[in-house]
Amino acid sequence: MVPRIGRCSAAWRGRACGRVMVPALSRQCLPAARPRWASSEAPEPSQHPRMAELLDVWNRYRGADLFSETPSDVCVGFIGKRRNVGKQLSFADLTTPSGEVIQICSNAESDVAAHEKFRQVPAFAPVGVHVHLEPPTPTKHAQDAQDPGSSKQTVYLRDIRLLNSVPRELIVTPDVQFPQTKRHLQIRFHPELQARLRFRSWLKGVLSQGLLEKGFTDIETPTLFKSTSEGAREFLVPTRQRGTAYALSQSPQQYKQVLMASGIARYMQWARCYRDEDLRADRQPEFSQLDMEWAFAGAAKVKQDVNDIILKAMSALLPSQTYKDVRGERIPIVADIPSDSATDAEDAHEFTTITFANSIAAYGIDKPDLRIPNRIHAMGDIEPIRNFVGMITHLPDPLVEAFTFPLKDCSPAEARKFVIKFMDSLPSSLSENPDGKPQVLIHDSSQPLSGFSSLGFEYRNILDLVSGGKEMTDGDVVVFQAREKPTGQYCLGSTKLGELRNALWKTLVEEGYMEKPRLGELGSLQFVWVTEFPMFKPVEEGEPGQGGAAGISACHHPFTAPLSNKDVELLFTDPLQAKSAAYDLVLNGIEIGGGSERNHIAEMQEFIMRDVLKMTEQRIQDFSHLFEALRSGCPPHAGFALGFDRLVALMTDTPTVRDVMAFPKTMKGEDPFVQSPSKLSNEQLAPYGLQLRSKGKLA
Ligand code: ASP
């Protein structure tokens, strides 16, 4: 193989600096004078047959010489499928490392040998290409050498070199899907996945910059931590000191609080967190948080700073041109994000705040999706509709709640058909609610009392209450549900009606009866802070909680402070009624972050652990480092962690965090690409003083 690439002339270089070529060519250039890919340059093969073979392939594909010197007329990248225009003329796209796509034209008339080589190169291979920047002369086909319809910059082949082999069986079509065992091909050939990873990287940079500008210090804390009862189930990492183990950090919570006692007033970290949790609800055993903590600050400061950094990112994405359809999914394209962000766009997004109790009352859930119109209303006085209530529940003194949805272009008959299908497909948790089934009524002016005769002659007042006085039209649905009248603070995250409302909206949107703003449009990302959460909840089965004997566990985590004096008093009398100074940030109905004001006074922290949660002395002792730090003059502090994977997923139009991670785990916690976790042998376990036992022998 004789290389035919020589140093380019100054004139060529001048042209190489054209608009499109610069990024592609400027970094990847051959040292032109002495091409080093000549076989004569290869070292003498030794006698060893394998060595000769290896050296051959090494020298053939190595390409190191391509990457070291100044630009001229060589470009590198992945070549696409070749398009032949007869025998003499061929084209192929080259995707350069910068993401730019240029078109290579090969013309047998200007060089038969190079053309032949070009036609041998398999699609999708990494290549180095020596090019003419303008049609070589003489060539008969110079004018024809454009692929009709292509707007890409065209360069003209002088030589091409393959930089690695490609499997022959690799078939890539525009809608190709690869299995997760081929994650590298997914990333390479699923453009939506690459677009999401690029956006993720961009967003990370913007959020970091926002915090650094506010004076935050980025501090890394250990992920090899120790086992403490913070709330989530941990992953243990045995050590070679017999009987000891680290626990992988479920969050940097304790370290960041210690940093507050250490005089770091503003802490931030991109933290990897590890939780051995149920993975069904789109969770990953390891995930990323943007973790933050503020000294001498409370909830208001935390919310303000978090709003600021998110709005800064959002403002760069508006107006919506940065969102593009990539294989049917709406993703912001980083290359299209303007460098000077439109500041007025910040006004386009607004962060609402709602208390937990109001969120349950209005939306039946502590993660309200503010894209869903209309709220839930409680029927204060059910006497006038007693008969109707008797039909929907057997509870003697229930709380009856209802909401209405307007359906778009939907006749009552069509609405009825939809409702029957929807109700039939409800999960049993909603359809077999022991408090009574949900009741859906449809506005139909052709019917007596517009289809609401079961409500009796009071129906107008009821409809006014449910619709907030808005006029209803035919096909609109009204959904009623009864539940136990709460005697104290509601401790669960949702009501059945709230769950039903979310599910109904989702299905109505899918079927085109209601609208959801497209990502990139105003109102498509709805942020809401939820505050004043209950401090504790009854321990749920399978949840490790804090392992206390009181049968309750902290809703957020045990370091969260009570909200007010009244709540401190409730800790002594009825902890389940106490509110905490915790807050969540919710985006489109999904929790994307949580935080709280902390117990910075050791006495309060110990009281909560020992007297309220009734944790054992041993478990309390596990936190002795924290007590020590709190006692050393730790200032009041508050913090927050943003679930970064979820935020990116929501902003890039995917329901699963797996789509925004390069190497996610499956719902079984496995990575099919590297095949982890892998089985351990007794030999591997021995240094840790561990041994595998057959199942039956386990204690
Ligand atoms: N460490 C908490 C969490 O992981 C966040 C916080 O309270 O700052 O949810």
Coordinates of C-alpha atoms in Angstrom, one line a residue, residues 124 194 261 508:
F124 CA -19.8 2.4 9.4
Q194 CA -26.6 10.5 21.8
A261 CA -19.9 22.4 60.8
L508 CA -57.2 11.0 27.4

